[in-house]
């Protein structure tokens, strides 16, 4: 057993753990934001009694997009974490480039932003 290799693997395991915790925080924020957005707009609509169904659907779509992005990113982060730990347990561990979960999440959030912009621009927003 090579102590240097084992210490390097431990640092990688610790880094994987910190990365997963960062993803948990990010995904929880996305889910909470989507849920909160939906509830805030619903409360405003109740007070205003506007009954604008199209506006409610638009906000629900954007809110659902945030929640779904958070859920998908959390599943992806968990899968990525488990795979990395499995690879670290092997004696012939070699770094391999892997798909960037952060980039995919950024693309999804950008798409949600574009949808929100279109809804607001065409009068479907609050």
mmCIF file of C-alpha atoms in Angstrom:
data_model
loop_
_atom_site.group_PDB
_atom_site.id
_atom_site.type_symbol
_atom_site.label_atom_id
_atom_site.label_comp_id
_atom_site.label_asym_id
_atom_site.label_seq_id
_atom_site.Cartn_x
_atom_site.Cartn_y
_atom_site.Cartn_z
ATOM 1 C CA UNK A 1 0.000 0.000 0.000
ATOM 2 C CA UNK A 2 1.386 3.355 -1.085
ATOM 3 C CA UNK A 3 0.612 6.010 1.548
ATOM 4 C CA UNK A 4 0.934 8.878 -0.951
ATOM 5 C CA UNK A 5 -1.654 7.309 -3.251
ATOM 6 C CA UNK A 6 -4.026 6.592 -0.376
ATOM 7 C CA UNK A 7 -3.779 10.171 0.894
ATOM 8 C CA UNK A 8 -4.433 11.491 -2.611
ATOM 9 C CA UNK A 9 -7.481 9.239 -2.880
ATOM 10 C CA UNK A 10 -8.725 10.508 0.482
ATOM 11 C CA UNK A 11 -8.385 14.108 -0.709
ATOM 12 C CA UNK A 12 -10.363 13.185 -3.827
ATOM 13 C CA UNK A 13 -13.068 11.528 -1.711
ATOM 14 C CA UNK A 14 -13.245 14.638 0.466
ATOM 15 C CA UNK A 15 -13.461 16.854 -2.626
ATOM 16 C CA UNK A 16 -16.250 14.679 -4.031
ATOM 17 C CA UNK A 17 -18.107 15.024 -0.714
ATOM 18 C CA UNK A 18 -17.741 18.826 -0.747
ATOM 19 C CA UNK A 19 -18.887 18.948 -4.359
ATOM 20 C CA UNK A 20 -21.975 16.896 -3.562
ATOM 21 C CA UNK A 21 -22.793 19.184 -0.642
ATOM 22 C CA UNK A 22 -22.474 22.219 -2.929
ATOM 23 C CA UNK A 23 -24.856 20.576 -5.396
ATOM 24 C CA UNK A 24 -27.314 19.832 -2.606
ATOM 25 C CA UNK A 25 -27.319 23.526 -1.646
ATOM 26 C CA UNK A 26 -27.687 24.617 -5.266
ATOM 27 C CA UNK A 27 -30.529 22.201 -5.993
ATOM 28 C CA UNK A 28 -32.334 23.062 -2.788
ATOM 29 C CA UNK A 29 -32.110 26.734 -3.741
ATOM 30 C CA UNK A 30 -33.537 26.045 -7.212
ATOM 31 C CA UNK A 31 -36.402 23.973 -5.829
ATOM 32 C CA UNK A 32 -37.146 26.507 -3.095
ATOM 33 C CA UNK A 33 -37.048 29.410 -5.549
ATOM 34 C CA UNK A 34 -39.457 27.685 -7.914
ATOM 35 C CA UNK A 35 -41.834 26.744 -5.104
ATOM 36 C CA UNK A 36 -41.627 30.208 -3.528
ATOM 37 C CA UNK A 37 -42.186 31.955 -6.850
ATOM 38 C CA UNK A 38 -45.347 29.966 -7.444
ATOM 39 C CA UNK A 39 -46.673 30.639 -3.939
ATOM 40 C CA UNK A 40 -45.892 34.373 -4.017
ATOM 41 C CA UNK A 41 -47.621 34.878 -7.358
ATOM 42 C CA UNK A 42 -50.585 32.796 -6.201
ATOM 43 C CA UNK A 43 -50.919 35.012 -3.108
ATOM 44 C CA UNK A 44 -50.714 38.196 -5.196
ATOM 45 C CA UNK A 45 -53.359 36.851 -7.574
ATOM 46 C CA UNK A 46 -55.684 36.044 -4.666
ATOM 47 C CA UNK A 47 -55.337 39.563 -3.316
ATOM 48 C CA UNK A 48 -55.754 41.170 -6.734
ATOM 49 C CA UNK A 49 -58.507 38.708 -7.708
ATOM 50 C CA UNK A 50 -57.433 39.193 -11.301
ATOM 51 C CA UNK A 51 -58.236 35.673 -12.343
ATOM 52 C CA UNK A 52 -55.766 35.923 -15.254
ATOM 53 C CA UNK A 53 -55.350 32.213 -15.969
ATOM 54 C CA UNK A 54 -52.727 32.796 -18.678
ATOM 55 C CA UNK A 55 -50.483 34.700 -16.246
ATOM 56 C CA UNK A 56 -50.844 31.985 -13.635
ATOM 57 C CA UNK A 57 -49.928 29.289 -16.166
ATOM 58 C CA UNK A 58 -46.832 31.231 -17.196
ATOM 59 C CA UNK A 59 -45.616 31.612 -13.621
ATOM 60 C CA UNK A 60 -46.403 27.975 -12.902
ATOM 61 C CA UNK A 61 -44.380 26.972 -15.959
ATOM 62 C CA UNK A 62 -41.342 28.972 -14.844
ATOM 63 C CA UNK A 63 -41.689 27.794 -11.233
ATOM 64 C CA UNK A 64 -41.996 24.168 -12.372
ATOM 65 C CA UNK A 65 -38.909 24.661 -14.542
ATOM 66 C CA UNK A 66 -36.863 25.674 -11.508
ATOM 67 C CA UNK A 67 -38.168 22.770 -9.430
ATOM 68 C CA UNK A 68 -37.555 20.240 -12.211
ATOM 69 C CA UNK A 69 -34.060 21.624 -12.873
ATOM 70 C CA UNK A 70 -33.265 21.293 -9.165
ATOM 71 C CA UNK A 71 -34.504 17.707 -9.074
ATOM 72 C CA UNK A 72 -32.692 16.677 -12.269
ATOM 73 C CA UNK A 73 -29.451 18.335 -11.129
ATOM 74 C CA UNK A 74 -29.680 16.608 -7.738
ATOM 75 C CA UNK A 75 -30.147 13.201 -9.356
ATOM 76 C CA UNK A 76 -27.228 13.898 -11.703
ATOM 77 C CA UNK A 77 -24.992 15.092 -8.858
ATOM 78 C CA UNK A 78 -25.794 12.011 -6.783
ATOM 79 C CA UNK A 79 -25.060 9.662 -9.696
ATOM 80 C CA UNK A 80 -21.816 11.506 -10.449
ATOM 81 C CA UNK A 81 -20.779 11.322 -6.771
ATOM 82 C CA UNK A 82 -21.480 7.586 -6.510
ATOM 83 C CA UNK A 83 -19.536 6.867 -9.718
ATOM 84 C CA UNK A 84 -16.564 8.905 -8.534
ATOM 85 C CA UNK A 85 -16.462 7.070 -5.193
ATOM 86 C CA UNK A 86 -16.671 3.725 -6.983
ATOM 87 C CA UNK A 87 -13.759 4.732 -9.228
ATOM 88 C CA UNK A 88 -11.708 5.932 -6.240
ATOM 89 C CA UNK A 89 -11.987 2.501 -4.599
ATOM 90 C CA UNK A 90 -10.166 0.918 -7.538
ATOM 91 C CA UNK A 91 -6.406 0.589 -7.345
ATOM 92 C CA UNK A 92 -5.941 1.687 -10.959
ATOM 93 C CA UNK A 93 -7.709 5.037 -10.562
ATOM 94 C CA UNK A 94 -7.031 7.344 -13.491
ATOM 95 C CA UNK A 95 -8.591 10.757 -13.956
ATOM 96 C CA UNK A 96 -11.113 10.826 -16.800
ATOM 97 C CA UNK A 97 -12.933 13.875 -18.040
ATOM 98 C CA UNK A 98 -16.657 13.578 -17.394
ATOM 99 C CA UNK A 99 -19.752 15.464 -18.513
ATOM 100 C CA UNK A 100 -20.086 18.827 -16.797
ATOM 101 C CA UNK A 101 -23.201 18.830 -14.632
ATOM 102 C CA UNK A 102 -22.754 22.518 -13.843
ATOM 103 C CA UNK A 103 -22.792 23.443 -17.537
ATOM 104 C CA UNK A 104 -25.940 21.390 -18.152
ATOM 105 C CA UNK A 105 -27.637 23.041 -15.172
ATOM 106 C CA UNK A 106 -26.621 26.475 -16.447
ATOM 107 C CA UNK A 107 -28.174 25.670 -19.834
ATOM 108 C CA UNK A 108 -31.439 24.590 -18.173
ATOM 109 C CA UNK A 109 -31.583 27.752 -16.067
ATOM 110 C CA UNK A 110 -30.882 29.834 -19.183
ATOM 111 C CA UNK A 111 -33.762 28.127 -20.977
ATOM 112 C CA UNK A 112 -36.047 28.862 -18.024
ATOM 113 C CA UNK A 113 -34.955 32.495 -18.199
ATOM 114 C CA UNK A 114 -35.734 32.651 -21.926
ATOM 115 C CA UNK A 115 -39.189 31.154 -21.316
ATOM 116 C CA UNK A 116 -39.812 33.671 -18.511
ATOM 117 C CA UNK A 117 -38.704 36.539 -20.768
ATOM 118 C CA UNK A 118 -41.014 35.388 -23.558
ATOM 119 C CA UNK A 119 -43.920 35.053 -21.140
ATOM 120 C CA UNK A 120 -43.355 38.548 -19.817
ATOM 121 C CA UNK A 121 -42.818 40.008 -23.309
ATOM 122 C CA UNK A 122 -46.030 38.528 -24.655
ATOM 123 C CA UNK A 123 -48.170 39.420 -21.665
ATOM 124 C CA UNK A 124 -48.383 36.014 -20.002
ATOM 125 C CA UNK A 125 -46.431 37.153 -16.948
ATOM 126 C CA UNK A 126 -47.810 38.681 -13.769
#
